[in-house]
Amino acid sequence: MPWFSGRCTSAVKLIGKTAIITGCNTGIGKETALDFYKRGAKVIMACRNLDKGEEAKKDIENKCKDLPESGKLVLEKCDLASLNSVRDFAKKILDNEPQVNILVNNAGIMMCPKGETEDGFETQLGTNHLAHFLLTLLLLPRLRNSKPARIVTVSSKAHTRNGMKLDDLNFKVRRYNAAEAYSQSKLANVLFSKELAAKLKEHNIDGVNTYCLHPGVIKTELGRHLDETLFRGARLLIGTVFGPFLKSPELGAQTTIYCSVDEKCANETGLYYSDCVVTSPSHNGRNDEYAKKLWEISMDLVGLKDYNPFTAHDPGVKS
C-alpha cells in the first residue's frame, strides 16, 4: 500500500449521463466503469476482447445488484490497434447515443515487443495515442452538444523519461526500444490533451474540458510484456520488490474518476493530474511547439487532415 494515494471524495451522481471508457474489462478501466455505474451513468464499455468485457460487465452488475439507482452497462467492440474498428465504434455511438458527457481514454499497452498496428503504426503509439486521438475527434461534435462534457486521457509518469522524435514516431529509422516507445506514447497523451484544450479555446468552445493524468504504479495486467522486453522473470521480480508500494486498481482509478466527475476541477482544462491534484508534466509535456506539431502529424496519420472537429456538424442534430 503506498504511503499516500489521492481519492475522489465527490458524491456527485451521473443519472442521465453517458460515459465511454476504453479498455475497461480489467484494471483501472474496470474500476472506473464500476464507479460510474454506481453513480447511475450509462457506461459504454469499449473493449477489444468482448468475452473478457462480458465477464467484467457481469461482475460489475453482480457487485451492484442491491444498490439503488445504479446505471446501465453497454458492451461494444473497439480494437484500438485498428483505426477501422475505432471508426466503426464511433459511428455506432453517433448513430445510437444522443449524448456523450464523459469520454475516458483509458486503454493502453506497455513495453510490448516490436510490432505494428493494423495501420502500420508502432504498436504503442498507435494504440495509446493515435487511436484515442481519432476516437476523441470523431466524437467531439457529439461532446460539444452534450455540454458540460469532459475528456479524460490516462497517461503515465513514464512520459518524463524520454523525448519525442517527431520525424520518426513509428521507429522506422531508429532502433526500437520498448521503454522509449512507451514513454513517447504517454508523452503524446499529455501533449494531445494540452493541445486539444488550446484548440477548444481558440474556437470559443467552452463547457468541454480536457484532463490528463498519471494514475500511479498499479497492480494490473499492464506489465504482461515485461518478461519479453526486459528479461525472463522481470515481472515476478518487480512485483516482489515493489509489490508493497503498488496501488490497487481501485486506488489507481481515483484520479481518473476525480477528473471525470469531481466538482472541484469542473472549470479546469488542459492540465495534468496525479493523486487527484494538479501537478506539472515534464518539460517536453509543456512544449507548445511539440504539441502543435504532434497534432498536425496525428491528423495526417489518422486520415483527418481535411476534417475540423471544432466546426463539424453533429450528425445527430437536425439542421
GROMACS .gro file of C-alpha atoms in nm:
model
  319
    1MET     CA    1   0.000   0.000   0.000
    2PRO     CA    2   0.153   0.337  -0.099
    3TRP     CA    3   0.208   0.592   0.176
    4PHE     CA    4  -0.021   0.839   0.005
    5SER     CA    5  -0.288   0.794  -0.254
    6GLY     CA    6  -0.536   1.061  -0.356
    7ARG     CA    7  -0.906   0.982  -0.351
    8CYS     CA    8  -1.205   1.128  -0.527
    9THR     CA    9  -1.445   1.219  -0.247
   10SER     CA   10  -1.719   1.363  -0.466
   11ALA     CA   11  -2.062   1.208  -0.417
   12VAL     CA   12  -2.199   1.354  -0.742
   13LYS     CA   13  -2.448   1.134  -0.928
   14LEU     CA   14  -2.437   1.064  -1.302
   15ILE     CA   15  -2.801   0.972  -1.355
   16GLY     CA   16  -2.898   1.063  -1.710
   17LYS     CA   17  -2.533   1.091  -1.819
   18THR     CA   18  -2.349   0.877  -2.071
   19ALA     CA   19  -1.982   0.784  -2.029
   20ILE     CA   20  -1.750   0.596  -2.263
   21ILE     CA   21  -1.445   0.414  -2.127
   22THR     CA   22  -1.190   0.236  -2.345
   23GLY     CA   23  -1.024  -0.079  -2.216
   24CYS     CA   24  -1.244  -0.145  -1.914
   25ASN     CA   25  -1.255  -0.523  -1.893
   26THR     CA   26  -0.981  -0.514  -1.628
   27GLY     CA   27  -0.765  -0.289  -1.409
   28ILE     CA   28  -0.836   0.079  -1.353
   29GLY     CA   29  -1.073   0.092  -1.651
   30LYS     CA   30  -1.298  -0.166  -1.489
   31GLU     CA   31  -1.284   0.018  -1.157
   32THR     CA   32  -1.378   0.342  -1.334
   33ALA     CA   33  -1.673   0.168  -1.501
   34LEU     CA   34  -1.783   0.032  -1.164
   35ASP     CA   35  -1.771   0.378  -1.007
   36PHE     CA   36  -1.966   0.544  -1.289
   37TYR     CA   37  -2.223   0.263  -1.283
   38LYS     CA   38  -2.273   0.311  -0.909
   39ARG     CA   39  -2.332   0.681  -0.974
   40GLY     CA   40  -2.613   0.598  -1.216
   41ALA     CA   41  -2.443   0.657  -1.551
   42LYS     CA   42  -2.498   0.474  -1.873
   43VAL     CA   43  -2.149   0.333  -1.923
   44ILE     CA   44  -2.036   0.221  -2.266
   45MET     CA   45  -1.756  -0.029  -2.223
   46ALA     CA   46  -1.535  -0.007  -2.532
   47CYS     CA   47  -1.334  -0.329  -2.530
   48ARG     CA   48  -1.118  -0.523  -2.774
   49ASN     CA   49  -1.200  -0.862  -2.621
   50LEU     CA   50  -1.577  -0.899  -2.593
   51ASP     CA   51  -1.557  -1.222  -2.392
   52LYS     CA   52  -1.348  -1.058  -2.121
   53GLY     CA   53  -1.565  -0.749  -2.147
   54GLU     CA   54  -1.877  -0.955  -2.085
   55GLU     CA   55  -1.717  -1.112  -1.778
   56ALA     CA   56  -1.632  -0.767  -1.641
   57LYS     CA   57  -1.982  -0.640  -1.716
   58LYS     CA   58  -2.145  -0.928  -1.529
   59ASP     CA   59  -1.906  -0.888  -1.236
   60ILE     CA   60  -1.988  -0.518  -1.201
   61GLU     CA   61  -2.361  -0.584  -1.225
   62ASN     CA   62  -2.340  -0.859  -0.961
   63LYS     CA   63  -2.146  -0.634  -0.723
   64CYS     CA   64  -2.412  -0.366  -0.755
   65LYS     CA   65  -2.727  -0.578  -0.772
   66ASP     CA   66  -2.858  -0.447  -0.441
   67LEU     CA   67  -2.767  -0.083  -0.497
   68PRO     CA   68  -3.042   0.170  -0.575
   69GLU     CA   69  -3.010   0.398  -0.877
   70SER     CA   70  -2.731   0.204  -1.045
   71GLY     CA   71  -2.686   0.280  -1.412
   72LYS     CA   72  -2.660   0.072  -1.726
   73LEU     CA   73  -2.365  -0.107  -1.884
   74VAL     CA   74  -2.336  -0.145  -2.261
   75LEU     CA   75  -2.054  -0.351  -2.411
   76GLU     CA   76  -1.922  -0.253  -2.753
   77LYS     CA   77  -1.634  -0.374  -2.968
   78CYS     CA   78  -1.344  -0.130  -3.011
   79ASP     CA   79  -0.998  -0.254  -3.105
   80LEU     CA   80  -0.755   0.034  -3.071
   81ALA     CA   81  -0.499  -0.146  -3.288
   82SER     CA   82  -0.734  -0.086  -3.584
   83LEU     CA   83  -0.846   0.258  -3.697
   84ASN     CA   84  -1.130   0.092  -3.889
   85SER     CA   85  -1.253  -0.058  -3.562
   86VAL     CA   86  -1.231   0.284  -3.396
   87ARG     CA   87  -1.429   0.440  -3.680
   88ASP     CA   88  -1.693   0.165  -3.663
   89PHE     CA   89  -1.727   0.215  -3.289
   90ALA     CA   90  -1.754   0.593  -3.322
   91LYS     CA   91  -2.020   0.558  -3.591
   92LYS     CA   92  -2.224   0.328  -3.369
   93ILE     CA   93  -2.204   0.582  -3.087
   94LEU     CA   94  -2.306   0.870  -3.314
   95ASP     CA   95  -2.593   0.663  -3.454
   96ASN     CA   96  -2.727   0.546  -3.119
   97GLU     CA   97  -2.623   0.776  -2.835
   98PRO     CA   98  -2.790   1.120  -2.822
   99GLN     CA   99  -2.526   1.245  -2.579
  100VAL     CA  100  -2.173   1.170  -2.460
  101ASN     CA  101  -2.090   1.351  -2.139
  102ILE     CA  102  -1.765   1.178  -2.039
  103LEU     CA  103  -1.501   1.017  -2.258
  104VAL     CA  104  -1.224   0.830  -2.077
  105ASN     CA  105  -0.930   0.735  -2.299
  106ASN     CA  106  -0.805   0.465  -2.066
  107ALA     CA  107  -0.689   0.162  -2.266
  108GLY     CA  108  -0.320   0.113  -2.317
  109ILE     CA  109  -0.034  -0.129  -2.363
  110MET     CA  110   0.312  -0.106  -2.208
  111MET     CA  111   0.659  -0.206  -2.325
  112CYS     CA  112   0.545  -0.465  -2.574
  113PRO     CA  113   0.779  -0.632  -2.829
  114LYS     CA  114   0.834  -0.450  -3.156
  115GLY     CA  115   0.525  -0.465  -3.374
  116GLU     CA  116   0.277  -0.266  -3.577
  117THR     CA  117  -0.093  -0.199  -3.563
  118GLU     CA  118  -0.324  -0.289  -3.850
  119ASP     CA  119  -0.248   0.053  -3.999
  120GLY     CA  120   0.131   0.020  -3.980
  121PHE     CA  121   0.191   0.233  -3.670
  122GLU     CA  122   0.433   0.136  -3.393
  123THR     CA  123   0.208  -0.064  -3.161
  124GLN     CA  124   0.226   0.156  -2.852
  125LEU     CA  125   0.196   0.487  -3.036
  126GLY     CA  126  -0.091   0.352  -3.247
  127THR     CA  127  -0.283   0.205  -2.955
  128ASN     CA  128  -0.212   0.451  -2.676
  129HIS     CA  129  -0.220   0.775  -2.874
  130LEU     CA  130  -0.339   0.766  -3.236
  131ALA     CA  131  -0.648   0.552  -3.177
  132HIS     CA  132  -0.760   0.772  -2.889
  133PHE     CA  133  -0.680   1.085  -3.091
  134LEU     CA  134  -0.906   0.961  -3.371
  135LEU     CA  135  -1.184   0.847  -3.137
  136THR     CA  136  -1.189   1.177  -2.950
  137LEU     CA  137  -1.208   1.391  -3.262
  138LEU     CA  138  -1.477   1.176  -3.424
  139LEU     CA  139  -1.689   1.209  -3.109
  140LEU     CA  140  -1.610   1.575  -3.047
  141PRO     CA  141  -1.919   1.714  -3.229
  142ARG     CA  142  -2.138   1.498  -3.000
  143LEU     CA  143  -1.938   1.601  -2.693
  144ARG     CA  144  -1.982   1.966  -2.793
  145ASN     CA  145  -2.358   1.912  -2.797
  146SER     CA  146  -2.355   1.734  -2.459
  147LYS     CA  147  -2.205   2.014  -2.250
  148PRO     CA  148  -2.079   2.013  -1.988
  149ALA     CA  149  -1.852   1.734  -2.112
  150ARG     CA  150  -1.514   1.604  -2.005
  151ILE     CA  151  -1.241   1.425  -2.200
  152VAL     CA  152  -1.004   1.236  -1.970
  153THR     CA  153  -0.686   1.073  -2.101
  154VAL     CA  154  -0.482   0.833  -1.891
  155SER     CA  155  -0.110   0.896  -1.937
  156SER     CA  156   0.179   0.796  -1.709
  157LYS     CA  157   0.473   0.946  -1.526
  158ALA     CA  158   0.674   0.742  -1.775
  159HIS     CA  159   0.616   1.031  -2.016
  160THR     CA  160   0.901   1.211  -1.838
  161ARG     CA  161   1.168   0.956  -1.928
  162ASN     CA  162   1.218   1.028  -2.297
  163GLY     CA  163   1.152   1.294  -2.555
  164MET     CA  164   0.970   1.262  -2.884
  165LYS     CA  165   1.116   1.201  -3.228
  166LEU     CA  166   0.858   1.381  -3.438
  167ASP     CA  167   1.037   1.280  -3.756
  168ASP     CA  168   1.041   0.911  -3.658
  169LEU     CA  169   0.740   0.848  -3.435
  170ASN     CA  170   0.700   0.491  -3.561
  171PHE     CA  171   1.062   0.378  -3.519
  172LYS     CA  172   1.117   0.332  -3.891
  173VAL     CA  173   1.471   0.471  -3.868
  174ARG     CA  174   1.592   0.444  -3.508
  175ARG     CA  175   1.638   0.116  -3.328
  176TYR     CA  176   1.325   0.005  -3.144
  177ASN     CA  177   1.329   0.032  -2.767
  178ALA     CA  178   1.014  -0.082  -2.585
  179ALA     CA  179   1.056   0.154  -2.289
  180GLU     CA  180   1.129   0.454  -2.512
  181ALA     CA  181   0.828   0.376  -2.731
  182TYR     CA  182   0.603   0.352  -2.427
  183SER     CA  183   0.735   0.681  -2.287
  184GLN     CA  184   0.682   0.852  -2.623
  185SER     CA  185   0.321   0.729  -2.644
  186LYS     CA  186   0.246   0.857  -2.295
  187LEU     CA  187   0.408   1.194  -2.375
  188ALA     CA  188   0.181   1.204  -2.679
  189ASN     CA  189  -0.118   1.164  -2.444
  190VAL     CA  190  -0.007   1.468  -2.242
  191LEU     CA  191   0.056   1.682  -2.550
  192PHE     CA  192  -0.273   1.580  -2.710
  193SER     CA  193  -0.478   1.677  -2.404
  194LYS     CA  194  -0.291   2.008  -2.378
  195GLU     CA  195  -0.335   2.099  -2.745
  196LEU     CA  196  -0.699   1.989  -2.750
  197ALA     CA  197  -0.772   2.233  -2.466
  198ALA     CA  198  -0.591   2.509  -2.655
  199LYS     CA  199  -0.784   2.446  -2.977
  200LEU     CA  200  -1.118   2.435  -2.796
  201LYS     CA  201  -1.033   2.777  -2.653
  202GLU     CA  202  -0.926   2.907  -2.996
  203HIS     CA  203  -1.268   2.808  -3.133
  204ASN     CA  204  -1.450   2.967  -2.837
  205ILE     CA  205  -1.589   2.632  -2.726
  206ASP     CA  206  -1.649   2.629  -2.353
  207GLY     CA  207  -1.802   2.353  -2.145
  208VAL     CA  208  -1.584   2.080  -2.299
  209ASN     CA  209  -1.282   2.032  -2.075
  210THR     CA  210  -0.978   1.807  -2.112
  211TYR     CA  211  -0.776   1.632  -1.844
  212CYS     CA  212  -0.465   1.414  -1.848
  213LEU     CA  213  -0.329   1.212  -1.559
  214HIS     CA  214  -0.079   0.975  -1.404
  215PRO     CA  215  -0.276   0.703  -1.223
  216GLY     CA  216   0.018   0.577  -1.018
  217VAL     CA  217   0.207   0.250  -1.032
  218ILE     CA  218  -0.061  -0.014  -1.009
  219LYS     CA  219  -0.107  -0.389  -0.977
  220THR     CA  220  -0.263  -0.460  -1.316
  221GLU     CA  221  -0.205  -0.667  -1.628
  222LEU     CA  222  -0.031  -0.372  -1.798
  223GLY     CA  223   0.312  -0.521  -1.730
  224ARG     CA  224   0.237  -0.852  -1.901
  225HIS     CA  225   0.506  -0.793  -2.169
  226LEU     CA  226   0.794  -0.721  -1.929
  227ASP     CA  227   0.933  -1.076  -1.944
  228GLU     CA  228   0.967  -1.036  -2.320
  229THR     CA  229   1.109  -0.685  -2.341
  230LEU     CA  230   1.324  -0.673  -2.024
  231PHE     CA  231   1.427  -1.024  -1.916
  232ARG     CA  232   1.263  -1.350  -1.819
  233GLY     CA  233   1.127  -1.321  -1.466
  234ALA     CA  234   1.120  -0.940  -1.473
  235ARG     CA  235   0.751  -0.920  -1.397
  236LEU     CA  236   0.781  -1.150  -1.093
  237LEU     CA  237   1.089  -0.970  -0.964
  238ILE     CA  238   0.938  -0.625  -1.000
  239GLY     CA  239   0.615  -0.743  -0.840
  240THR     CA  240   0.802  -0.895  -0.546
  241VAL     CA  241   1.029  -0.596  -0.482
  242PHE     CA  242   0.779  -0.318  -0.542
  243GLY     CA  243   0.456  -0.503  -0.461
  244PRO     CA  244   0.407  -0.343  -0.118
  245PHE     CA  245   0.427   0.003  -0.279
  246LEU     CA  246   0.190  -0.060  -0.571
  247LYS     CA  247  -0.162   0.076  -0.579
  248SER     CA  248  -0.464  -0.147  -0.613
  249PRO     CA  249  -0.672  -0.092  -0.929
  250GLU     CA  250  -0.938   0.072  -0.711
  251LEU     CA  251  -0.689   0.330  -0.582
  252GLY     CA  252  -0.532   0.364  -0.925
  253ALA     CA  253  -0.868   0.466  -1.072
  254GLN     CA  254  -0.922   0.754  -0.829
  255THR     CA  255  -0.755   1.028  -1.033
  256THR     CA  256  -0.942   0.922  -1.345
  257ILE     CA  257  -1.268   0.938  -1.151
  258TYR     CA  258  -1.173   1.273  -0.997
  259CYS     CA  259  -1.105   1.428  -1.338
  260SER     CA  260  -1.427   1.279  -1.477
  261VAL     CA  261  -1.677   1.383  -1.212
  262ASP     CA  262  -1.543   1.598  -0.929
  263GLU     CA  263  -1.691   1.946  -0.898
  264LYS     CA  264  -1.359   2.089  -0.777
  265CYS     CA  265  -1.200   2.055  -1.121
  266ALA     CA  266  -1.512   2.131  -1.326
  267ASN     CA  267  -1.369   2.458  -1.458
  268GLU     CA  268  -1.015   2.334  -1.521
  269THR     CA  269  -0.889   2.223  -1.861
  270GLY     CA  270  -0.567   2.119  -2.030
  271LEU     CA  271  -0.395   2.031  -1.702
  272TYR     CA  272  -0.208   1.724  -1.577
  273TYR     CA  273  -0.301   1.543  -1.255
  274SER     CA  274  -0.161   1.290  -1.011
  275ASP     CA  275  -0.327   1.168  -0.692
  276CYS     CA  276  -0.626   1.393  -0.759
  277VAL     CA  277  -0.430   1.718  -0.766
  278VAL     CA  278  -0.284   1.928  -1.045
  279THR     CA  279   0.087   1.870  -1.099
  280SER     CA  280   0.340   1.965  -1.363
  281PRO     CA  281   0.418   1.734  -1.653
  282SER     CA  282   0.771   1.710  -1.793
  283HIS     CA  283   0.939   1.997  -1.977
  284ASN     CA  284   0.856   1.821  -2.305
  285GLY     CA  285   0.497   1.783  -2.188
  286ARG     CA  286   0.473   2.162  -2.160
  287ASN     CA  287   0.623   2.227  -2.504
  288ASP     CA  288   0.369   2.418  -2.716
  289GLU     CA  289   0.564   2.359  -3.037
  290TYR     CA  290   0.574   1.982  -2.979
  291ALA     CA  291   0.202   1.983  -2.906
  292LYS     CA  292   0.114   2.169  -3.226
  293LYS     CA  293   0.342   1.961  -3.448
  294LEU     CA  294   0.221   1.633  -3.297
  295TRP     CA  295  -0.138   1.744  -3.362
  296GLU     CA  296  -0.065   1.812  -3.729
  297ILE     CA  297   0.119   1.483  -3.775
  298SER     CA  298  -0.154   1.287  -3.595
  299MET     CA  299  -0.429   1.445  -3.807
  300ASP     CA  300  -0.244   1.327  -4.117
  301LEU     CA  301  -0.168   0.977  -3.986
  302VAL     CA  302  -0.530   0.902  -3.891
  303GLY     CA  303  -0.673   1.049  -4.210
  304LEU     CA  304  -0.839   1.360  -4.066
  305LYS     CA  305  -0.630   1.621  -4.244
  306ASP     CA  306  -0.934   1.785  -4.407
  307TYR     CA  307  -1.166   1.746  -4.106
  308ASN     CA  308  -1.234   2.017  -3.850
  309PRO     CA  309  -1.387   1.861  -3.536
  310PHE     CA  310  -1.444   2.205  -3.383
  311THR     CA  311  -1.684   2.319  -3.652
  312ALA     CA  312  -1.806   1.987  -3.793
  313HIS     CA  313  -2.180   1.933  -3.780
  314ASP     CA  314  -2.302   1.673  -3.533
  315PRO     CA  315  -2.484   1.414  -3.747
  316GLY     CA  316  -2.729   1.356  -3.462
  317VAL     CA  317  -2.851   1.715  -3.462
  318LYS     CA  318  -3.103   1.829  -3.722
  319SER     CA  319  -3.012   2.146  -3.911
   0.00000   0.00000   0.00000
